[in-house]
């Protein structure tokens, strides 16, 4: 498989000294979905803006389909579609006018631009609102139109920055299906998301970004496996008891224990055997759990564990 | 799911797409103007008030000065009003551009294969068309308050042409201010201290002969006066050219040179700043 997106040692410091990207490298195979995960302020949007020629990097190499985006931005722009984090549509145009305009600015003929516009309005369930001015759209409708605009020119590479934020579950599902179909047609997708479920379902590979660095990369399964075999969930009467249990059990977990109010989540390498040890220890300390559950790890666990190891001192919210 | 196979019209020349992109953005801006009709109403109400104010309130006093030059005040006034109105109208270029730069859609434009300068070209062309509409309204208002053409229709239209050329040059100047301003309100506020001396220390409303000598030099030669003198001569006749101490032909050529020089400086400057401002 050829490489569709390539990023080497990307660095970016904004005016005012915010180091958004410390050193980012990754590669995306053509025809796959690559997920960028990371907490707020990690640098995801900055990576997307550099790859889509909006922002120049301070140093490093960013390539799409073998084209250096800083050296040949025009060639790159002919091959990419972007749905940015903030909706980029004209509030005073209708849905149809917006898509037609984007089609023309993508240098499609009038006729093709018109056809694409009605196809996409149909695909995104906006046919009934085609002739309405955008300021009368709901947030989710605007978001869908924004995504449709990214697809007008059928770009081989698609950048979606938090595409499903603000969508209801049905629209989210519809969008996932659209992305899966695009994938089947050979489109390469780079996607940032806050929803790990989304990354798990769509992404072929995932990079976890934190403080401007890639701190983990792999398939969803690899990331889950690297985390530890299972998660032991323990509930207690109150938060204080849970905190006490956390101190007692620290040594038994294979990664930092997460406390969520009166609940503890212990990543454990050897599920059953460790559970016995945990219960023995709790018995010794006279701490009684109210609930016990052993489950497979989710991407949330991976994400929390990974981003926790890096104290979020410079994090922006 | 979409089935149409898309391939862009690559065989077209670069110039074709430059023009098409500019027109696409022009259309977008015009639709924006039409959908907020208040903007057109407000940009004509103010000049109409100026016409009434000068024609009927100050006109009696100033009229004795213009009749010494051989012109009735309403004929003296209206060409000045045309230029003043569209000069104020071209401030909108800077305001609209500053507004655009605050919007998310500009990010999308930057990631599209469109000509980058189309955002500027489309903005100034839309404002030119808007100014054309405004000037037509003002001509009708002029006729209603007693303004009459002293030359012929051809020269009159040439005068309108010079007014629009001047407005277009000013649009590019205000584009520069719109690009420098952090937001549209600031662009608006920045424009007026520049526009006020140009409009009022000029030959637009009163003959410069009535001004103190230290002001006369500036008032006579600054670009807005040059444009007003040219338009007035083309609309009212040689009397007006004589009052400005020149001939209609010379005044027209001077005005055109001013506008062309302004455009030659402002267009590349604005385009360059726009490209760099991400
Ligand atoms: N134009 C800018 N000027 C200054 N700092 C910026 C700018 N854009 C982003 N930053 C900073 O760069 C860092 C990375 O921002 P970025 O938008 O890439 O994060 P993100 O991962 O997309 O976050 P989120 O999940 O909140 O969207 C943040 O600290 C942010 O404050
Ligand atoms: Mg972001």
XYZ file of C-alpha atoms and ligand atoms in Angstrom:
627
model
C 0.000 0.000 0.000
C 1.377 3.440 -0.879
C 1.640 6.142 1.766
C -1.016 8.851 1.489
C 0.008 11.143 4.342
C 3.478 11.503 5.761
C 4.565 13.735 8.604
C 8.168 13.955 9.819
C 9.393 15.887 12.852
C 6.751 18.567 12.578
C 7.263 21.514 14.933
C 5.186 24.608 15.465
C 5.420 27.388 18.033
C 2.780 30.106 17.916
C 3.436 33.784 18.457
C 3.437 34.271 22.176
C 5.468 31.131 22.721
C 2.839 28.377 22.788
C 4.646 25.232 21.630
C 1.745 23.505 19.913
C 3.826 20.791 18.199
C 7.051 19.572 19.785
C 7.947 16.819 17.355
C 5.273 14.930 15.462
C 5.835 12.094 13.001
C 3.438 9.540 11.548
C 2.420 7.912 8.290
C -0.969 7.015 6.905
C -1.435 4.283 4.343
C -3.657 5.085 1.372
C -7.224 3.894 1.734
C -7.231 3.767 5.536
C -8.664 5.866 8.345
C -6.115 7.348 10.709
C -7.377 8.624 14.045
C -5.710 11.409 16.020
C -6.685 11.258 19.674
C -5.657 13.614 22.393
C -6.886 15.916 25.127
C -7.845 19.555 24.487
C -4.856 21.588 23.367
C -2.800 18.531 22.416
C -2.090 19.869 18.924
C -4.541 17.895 16.752
C -6.045 20.880 14.973
C -2.595 22.360 14.438
C -1.515 19.148 12.660
C -4.630 19.267 10.455
C -4.125 22.948 9.617
C -0.527 22.343 8.586
C -1.441 19.353 6.399
C -4.216 21.327 4.704
C -1.809 24.211 3.836
C -3.560 26.718 6.100
C -0.639 27.063 8.467
C 3.084 26.766 7.692
C 5.119 24.592 10.103
C 8.275 25.969 11.738
C 10.184 22.892 10.617
C 9.624 19.325 9.556
C 8.039 17.719 6.535
C 4.337 17.345 5.733
C 3.397 15.402 2.602
C 0.167 14.224 1.059
C 0.302 11.819 -1.892
C 4.003 12.502 -2.233
C 3.481 16.270 -2.431
C 5.262 18.532 0.026
C 2.413 20.748 1.215
C 4.679 23.689 2.049
C 6.484 23.597 -1.304
C 3.493 22.881 -3.564
C 0.407 23.996 -1.655
C -1.656 24.390 -4.819
C -1.127 20.736 -5.856
C -1.942 19.637 -2.339
C -5.158 21.671 -2.238
C -6.377 19.953 -5.401
C -6.186 16.622 -3.595
C -7.606 17.326 -0.161
C -10.939 17.984 1.451
C -11.271 19.639 4.842
C -14.006 19.854 7.424
C -12.418 21.941 10.138
C -13.274 22.032 13.812
C -15.311 25.245 13.418
C -18.042 25.189 10.782
C -16.776 27.026 7.689
C -19.922 27.925 5.794
C -21.571 31.171 4.725
C -24.411 32.020 7.083
C -26.325 34.104 4.556
C -26.267 31.634 1.667
C -28.628 28.676 1.368
C -27.341 25.126 1.747
C -27.446 24.676 -1.996
C -25.658 27.966 -2.699
C -22.926 27.083 -0.214
C -22.172 23.718 -1.824
C -22.366 25.142 -5.348
C -19.939 27.908 -4.401
C -17.468 25.447 -2.877
C -17.782 23.287 -6.007
C -16.966 26.228 -8.261
C -14.040 27.263 -6.049
C -12.816 23.675 -6.423
C -12.872 24.394 -10.156
C -15.707 22.055 -11.050
C -17.854 22.983 -14.039
C -21.190 24.620 -13.222
C -23.095 21.484 -14.109
C -20.960 19.116 -12.050
C -21.018 21.534 -9.124
C -24.810 21.579 -9.293
C -25.112 17.771 -9.483
C -22.674 17.225 -6.628
C -24.506 19.746 -4.515
C -27.851 17.952 -4.833
C -26.252 14.500 -4.340
C -24.605 15.616 -1.117
C -27.706 17.381 0.200
C -29.449 14.053 -0.286
C -26.680 11.981 1.331
C -26.591 14.216 4.393
C -30.357 14.367 4.784
C -30.559 18.081 4.030
C -32.696 17.987 0.881
C -35.643 19.610 2.622
C -33.424 22.481 3.793
C -31.564 22.977 0.501
C -33.143 26.342 -0.215
C -33.022 27.684 3.314
C -30.510 30.263 4.495
C -27.958 28.763 6.846
C -28.740 31.084 9.712
C -32.006 29.122 10.016
C -30.154 25.764 10.315
C -29.687 23.978 13.623
C -26.142 23.375 14.842
C -26.178 19.764 13.684
C -27.525 20.665 10.239
C -24.784 23.252 9.812
C -22.195 20.687 10.844
C -23.533 18.222 8.263
C -23.464 20.843 5.533
C -19.903 21.654 6.505
C -18.948 17.984 6.092
C -20.766 17.830 2.765
C -18.738 20.838 1.603
C -15.534 18.886 2.275
C -16.715 16.145 -0.085
C -17.865 18.270 -3.027
C -14.752 17.667 -5.114
C -14.457 13.992 -4.070
C -10.936 14.467 -2.751
C -8.741 11.369 -2.388
C -7.649 12.613 1.042
C -10.078 13.862 3.617
C -9.321 15.732 6.835
C -12.086 15.694 9.429
C -11.432 17.649 12.606
C -13.898 16.385 15.215
C -16.545 15.676 12.595
C -19.216 14.308 14.921
C -19.010 16.859 17.722
C -22.502 18.269 18.112
C -24.261 15.582 16.086
C -27.112 13.514 17.492
C -26.634 9.714 17.635
C -28.495 9.138 14.368
C -26.540 11.754 12.418
C -23.359 10.406 13.953
C -24.193 6.926 12.755
C -25.088 8.236 9.293
C -21.756 10.013 9.098
C -19.881 6.869 10.159
C -21.610 5.010 7.343
C -20.690 7.709 4.860
C -17.059 7.544 5.988
C -17.081 3.755 5.669
C -18.391 4.049 2.110
C -15.757 6.623 1.221
C -13.188 4.223 2.593
C -14.536 1.447 0.396
C -14.070 3.791 -2.590
C -10.406 4.211 -1.669
C -10.469 7.556 0.132
C -7.881 8.149 2.841
C -9.253 9.804 5.960
C -7.457 11.579 8.768
C -9.823 12.101 11.643
C -9.494 13.769 15.007
C -12.001 12.923 17.658
C -12.846 13.113 21.326
C -14.993 9.987 21.038
C -12.947 6.874 21.544
C -15.836 4.752 20.406
C -15.640 6.583 17.088
C -11.910 5.984 16.752
C -12.427 2.353 17.715
C -15.071 1.822 15.065
C -13.547 3.784 12.187
C -9.807 4.033 12.592
C -7.420 1.539 11.061
C -4.638 3.066 13.116
C -4.595 5.582 15.926
C -2.014 8.038 17.196
C -2.461 9.438 20.674
C -1.174 13.012 20.804
C -0.380 14.891 23.979
C 1.517 18.148 24.477
C 2.512 18.238 20.828
C 3.966 14.738 20.681
C 2.743 11.332 19.533
C 2.845 9.301 22.752
C 1.425 6.066 21.359
C 0.537 4.664 17.974
C -0.992 1.463 16.690
C -4.215 -0.296 15.743
C -7.031 0.001 18.289
C -6.408 -3.614 19.308
C -2.681 -3.096 19.717
C -3.282 -0.078 21.921
C -5.736 -2.011 24.058
C -3.344 -4.942 24.336
C -0.462 -2.663 25.334
C -2.600 -1.425 28.168
C -2.976 -4.719 30.014
C -5.294 -7.622 29.668
C -8.312 -6.573 31.700
C -9.850 -3.897 33.875
C -11.039 -4.658 37.384
C -13.816 -2.326 38.475
C -14.480 -1.938 42.195
C -17.188 0.168 43.795
C -17.168 1.312 47.437
C -19.556 2.936 49.837
C -18.081 6.401 49.400
C -15.202 8.340 47.837
C -13.082 8.226 50.987
C -13.146 4.453 51.099
C -12.307 4.302 47.407
C -9.327 6.596 47.949
C -8.108 4.430 50.811
C -8.464 1.321 48.646
C -6.541 3.028 45.841
C -3.550 3.597 48.157
C -3.680 0.018 49.347
C -3.931 -1.547 45.910
C -1.481 0.660 43.982
C 1.206 -2.023 43.717
C -1.113 -4.629 42.235
C -2.206 -2.657 39.163
C -0.221 -2.808 35.926
C -0.918 0.874 35.178
C -2.135 3.860 37.236
C -5.491 3.260 38.947
C -8.298 5.609 37.915
C -10.671 6.817 40.592
C -14.105 7.984 39.499
C -15.959 9.119 42.612
C -16.564 5.950 44.648
C -15.357 3.665 41.862
C -11.871 2.374 41.077
C -10.634 1.009 37.765
C -7.568 -1.178 38.082
C -5.747 -2.257 34.966
C -4.601 -5.787 35.797
C -2.221 -7.954 33.823
C -3.581 -11.290 34.954
C -7.297 -10.890 35.580
C -8.438 -13.764 37.768
C -5.224 -14.212 39.777
C -4.889 -10.525 40.557
C -8.553 -10.291 41.528
C -7.950 -12.874 44.251
C -4.933 -10.894 45.520
C -6.928 -7.665 45.453
C -9.740 -9.184 47.490
C -7.301 -10.650 50.032
C -5.650 -7.261 50.462
C -8.995 -5.495 50.889
C -10.033 -8.083 53.465
C -6.798 -7.476 55.413
C -7.552 -3.749 55.469
C -11.212 -4.378 56.330
C -12.437 -2.514 53.240
C -15.604 -3.941 51.706
C -16.298 -3.350 48.042
C -19.974 -2.968 47.125
C -19.541 -4.156 43.556
C -16.916 -6.090 41.596
C -16.650 -6.378 37.824
C -13.953 -7.636 35.459
C -14.071 -6.347 31.874
C -12.057 -5.937 28.657
C -10.198 -2.623 28.347
C -11.671 0.136 26.211
C -9.819 2.868 24.347
C -10.908 5.228 27.113
C -8.740 3.251 29.528
C -5.777 3.477 27.184
C -6.339 7.162 26.642
C -6.672 8.027 30.308
C -3.677 5.946 31.303
C -1.475 7.404 28.574
C -2.379 11.041 29.003
C -2.222 10.749 32.776
C 1.456 9.876 32.741
C 2.093 13.348 31.411
C 1.069 15.863 34.024
C -1.212 18.332 32.288
C 0.610 21.406 33.507
C 0.460 23.340 30.240
C -2.874 22.028 29.131
C -5.329 24.555 27.741
C -9.032 24.069 28.059
C -24.273 7.804 -1.806
C -22.696 10.044 -4.409
C -22.155 8.565 -7.808
C -21.113 11.425 -10.056
C -17.474 11.184 -10.946
C -15.824 14.486 -10.429
C -12.944 15.797 -12.414
C -12.154 19.458 -12.334
C -12.008 21.443 -15.540
C -8.219 21.260 -15.671
C -8.011 22.134 -19.354
C -9.101 25.698 -18.636
C -6.371 28.285 -18.363
C -5.124 29.723 -15.101
C -6.515 33.093 -16.094
C -9.956 31.620 -16.699
C -10.064 30.298 -13.139
C -8.702 33.523 -11.716
C -11.631 35.406 -13.259
C -14.173 32.694 -12.378
C -13.045 32.556 -8.744
C -13.314 36.341 -8.470
C -16.834 36.221 -9.938
C -17.873 33.373 -7.637
C -16.814 35.414 -4.600
C -18.426 38.548 -6.088
C -21.698 36.681 -6.371
C -21.430 35.453 -2.799
C -20.854 38.988 -1.508
C -23.720 40.418 -3.575
C -26.102 37.765 -2.234
C -24.927 38.757 1.240
C -25.731 42.405 0.504
C -29.144 41.599 -0.923
C -30.024 39.465 2.088
C -29.286 42.312 4.481
C -31.156 45.075 2.636
C -30.681 47.409 5.619
C -27.104 47.922 4.451
C -28.234 49.396 1.125
C -30.983 51.426 2.763
C -28.580 52.914 5.297
C -25.907 53.616 2.746
C -28.410 55.685 0.722
C -30.352 57.370 3.536
C -27.289 59.198 4.800
C -26.306 60.711 1.419
C -29.921 61.698 0.752
C -29.860 63.611 4.054
C -26.628 65.265 2.918
C -28.297 66.330 -0.314
C -31.234 67.839 1.542
C -28.982 69.467 4.141
C -26.647 71.117 1.665
C -29.234 71.875 -0.988
C -31.794 73.494 1.321
C -29.989 74.452 4.561
C -26.439 75.517 3.626
C -27.165 76.002 -0.070
C -28.476 79.535 0.295
C -25.276 80.728 1.918
C -22.845 78.775 -0.263
C -24.866 79.449 -3.422
C -23.739 83.066 -3.588
C -20.139 81.793 -3.808
C -20.824 79.258 -6.560
C -22.877 81.726 -8.603
C -19.735 83.907 -8.760
C -18.227 80.915 -10.597
C -21.257 80.732 -12.863
C -22.861 77.596 -11.347
C -26.097 77.122 -9.442
C -25.420 75.446 -6.081
C -27.366 72.288 -6.855
C -25.306 71.719 -10.011
C -22.135 72.429 -8.054
C -23.201 70.150 -5.209
C -24.423 66.970 -6.891
C -21.145 65.758 -8.489
C -19.538 66.313 -5.080
C -22.296 64.290 -3.433
C -21.806 61.440 -5.928
C -18.128 61.170 -5.092
C -18.651 61.619 -1.350
C -21.335 58.933 -1.280
C -19.340 56.271 -3.028
C -16.182 57.204 -1.119
C -18.088 56.442 2.079
C -19.477 53.334 0.381
C -16.006 51.982 -0.320
C -15.267 51.910 3.412
C -17.535 48.864 3.300
C -14.765 46.985 1.463
C -12.506 47.181 4.482
C -15.316 46.415 6.906
C -16.522 43.406 4.892
C -13.017 42.062 4.495
C -12.234 42.380 8.201
C -15.525 40.599 8.869
C -14.598 37.799 6.464
C -11.231 37.302 8.138
C -12.971 36.708 11.467
C -15.193 34.021 9.965
C -14.477 30.312 9.761
C -15.107 30.218 6.035
C -11.805 31.940 5.313
C -10.029 28.817 6.664
C -11.873 26.723 4.117
C -10.972 29.164 1.335
C -7.308 28.795 2.291
C -7.484 25.028 1.857
C -9.208 25.219 -1.570
C -7.435 25.314 -4.934
C -9.076 28.667 -5.666
C -7.050 31.775 -6.522
C -6.194 33.355 -3.191
C -6.605 36.941 -4.360
C -10.197 36.157 -5.434
C -11.325 36.998 -1.898
C -10.046 40.551 -2.423
C -11.069 40.871 -6.058
C -14.550 39.503 -5.365
C -14.975 41.880 -2.457
C -13.939 45.014 -4.386
C -15.987 44.078 -7.477
C -19.100 43.470 -5.356
C -18.595 46.871 -3.733
C -18.173 48.461 -7.150
C -21.537 47.038 -8.219
C -23.079 48.185 -4.960
C -21.657 51.675 -5.535
C -23.100 51.664 -9.043
C -26.569 51.022 -7.601
C -26.067 53.744 -4.998
C -24.895 56.298 -7.577
C -27.935 55.599 -9.784
C -30.183 56.271 -6.788
C -28.290 59.484 -6.048
C -28.597 60.656 -9.657
C -32.366 60.230 -9.428
C -32.411 62.109 -6.113
C -30.308 64.825 -7.772
C -32.781 65.255 -10.611
C -35.610 65.480 -8.062
C -33.965 68.387 -6.236
C -33.269 70.320 -9.439
C -29.883 69.071 -10.688
C -29.506 69.329 -14.488
C -26.803 68.012 -16.824
C -24.885 70.940 -18.342
C -23.048 68.903 -20.987
C -24.333 65.875 -22.854
C -25.196 62.322 -21.863
C -21.836 60.983 -23.066
C -19.797 63.363 -20.929
C -22.158 62.856 -18.023
C -21.620 59.089 -18.195
C -17.860 59.659 -18.426
C -18.216 61.620 -15.181
C -20.057 58.705 -13.587
C -17.277 56.439 -14.883
C -14.612 58.548 -13.173
C -16.615 58.509 -9.947
C -16.783 54.695 -10.065
C -13.106 54.341 -10.957
C -12.268 56.543 -7.978
C -14.539 54.437 -5.745
C -12.809 51.272 -6.959
C -9.361 52.690 -6.205
C -10.542 53.757 -2.736
C -11.978 50.254 -2.165
C -8.505 48.794 -2.545
C -7.148 51.398 -0.149
C -9.764 50.454 2.437
C -9.102 46.772 1.744
C -5.631 47.435 3.111
C -7.148 48.915 6.264
C -9.533 45.982 6.575
C -6.559 43.594 6.402
C -4.688 45.528 9.083
C -7.660 45.837 11.434
C -8.256 43.172 14.085
C -12.041 43.228 13.467
C -14.715 44.910 11.380
C -15.661 47.507 14.009
C -12.069 48.697 14.169
C -11.878 48.821 10.372
C -14.901 51.104 10.401
C -13.464 53.323 13.128
C -10.065 53.503 11.396
C -11.602 54.566 8.088
C -13.413 57.695 9.186
C -10.552 59.902 10.401
C -8.989 59.263 6.980
C -12.143 59.897 5.033
C -13.333 63.006 6.858
C -10.573 65.462 5.852
C -10.643 64.011 2.331
C -14.371 64.665 2.001
C -14.760 68.002 3.752
C -11.412 69.680 3.051
C -12.250 69.321 -0.600
C -14.108 70.980 -3.422
C -17.051 68.595 -2.932
C -19.366 70.980 -1.045
C -17.824 74.445 -1.169
C -15.468 76.224 -3.589
C -11.923 75.951 -2.227
C -11.452 79.673 -2.918
C -13.467 80.322 0.250
C -11.029 78.337 2.427
C -7.999 79.789 4.269
C -4.885 79.749 2.123
C -3.069 77.110 4.232
C -5.896 74.676 3.544
C -6.455 75.631 -0.085
C -3.350 73.885 -1.405
C -4.335 70.557 0.112
C -8.023 70.976 -0.690
C -7.285 71.691 -4.323
C -4.918 68.835 -5.040
C -5.941 65.937 -2.856
C -7.366 62.996 -4.833
C -11.007 63.376 -3.790
C -11.059 66.979 -5.034
C -9.343 65.919 -8.232
C -12.066 63.321 -8.827
C -14.825 65.790 -7.904
C -13.421 68.488 -10.223
C -13.210 66.034 -13.103
C -16.728 64.663 -12.552
C -18.150 68.172 -12.086
C -16.587 69.432 -15.324
C -17.865 66.434 -17.262
C -21.361 66.875 -15.811
C -21.712 70.692 -15.594
C -19.498 71.876 -18.424
C -16.389 74.042 -18.992
C -17.550 76.631 -16.416
C -16.790 74.097 -13.694
C -13.396 73.260 -15.212
C -12.590 76.939 -15.362
C -13.581 77.353 -11.707
C -11.023 74.663 -10.875
C -8.452 76.553 -12.961
C -8.114 73.931 -15.691
C -9.809 72.283 -18.644
C -12.191 69.304 -18.592
C -9.723 67.115 -20.466
C -6.821 67.845 -18.131
C -8.956 67.318 -15.053
C -10.246 63.997 -16.349
C -6.761 62.768 -17.198
C -5.380 63.852 -13.819
C -8.198 62.006 -12.059
C -7.640 58.847 -14.084
C -3.892 58.951 -13.418
C -4.526 59.330 -9.680
C -6.841 56.312 -9.686
C -4.566 54.135 -11.773
C -1.542 54.951 -9.620
C -3.551 54.214 -6.480
C -4.620 50.853 -7.950
C -1.096 49.966 -9.063
C 0.170 50.527 -5.529
C -2.782 49.179 -3.532
C -3.594 45.952 -5.399
C -0.225 44.207 -5.066
C 0.199 45.554 -1.541
C -3.186 44.238 -0.370
C -2.774 40.896 -2.125
C 0.617 40.439 -0.515
C -0.598 41.277 2.968
C -3.615 39.019 2.498
C -1.412 36.090 1.444
C 0.738 36.505 4.512
C -2.110 37.005 6.944
C -3.295 33.501 7.803
N -3.518 30.664 16.454
C -2.990 30.301 17.623
N -2.245 31.166 18.333
C -1.693 30.815 19.508
N -1.806 29.602 20.057
C -2.536 28.696 19.401
C -3.165 28.989 18.152
N -3.827 27.887 17.734
C -3.623 26.955 18.675
N -2.841 27.424 19.677
C -2.374 26.662 20.862
O -1.718 25.503 20.399
C -2.030 24.390 21.219
C -2.604 23.277 20.353
O -3.863 23.684 19.858
P -4.766 22.773 18.921
O -5.904 23.620 18.488
O -3.928 22.164 17.874
O -5.266 21.663 19.948
P -6.320 20.477 19.719
O -5.609 19.222 20.006
O -6.974 20.618 18.413
O -7.359 20.777 20.902
P -8.965 20.570 20.946
O -9.214 19.157 21.272
O -9.371 21.475 22.076
O -9.500 20.999 19.639
C -2.966 24.910 22.284
O -2.197 25.159 23.436
C -3.508 26.179 21.718
O -3.799 27.094 22.739
Mg -8.877 20.927 17.803
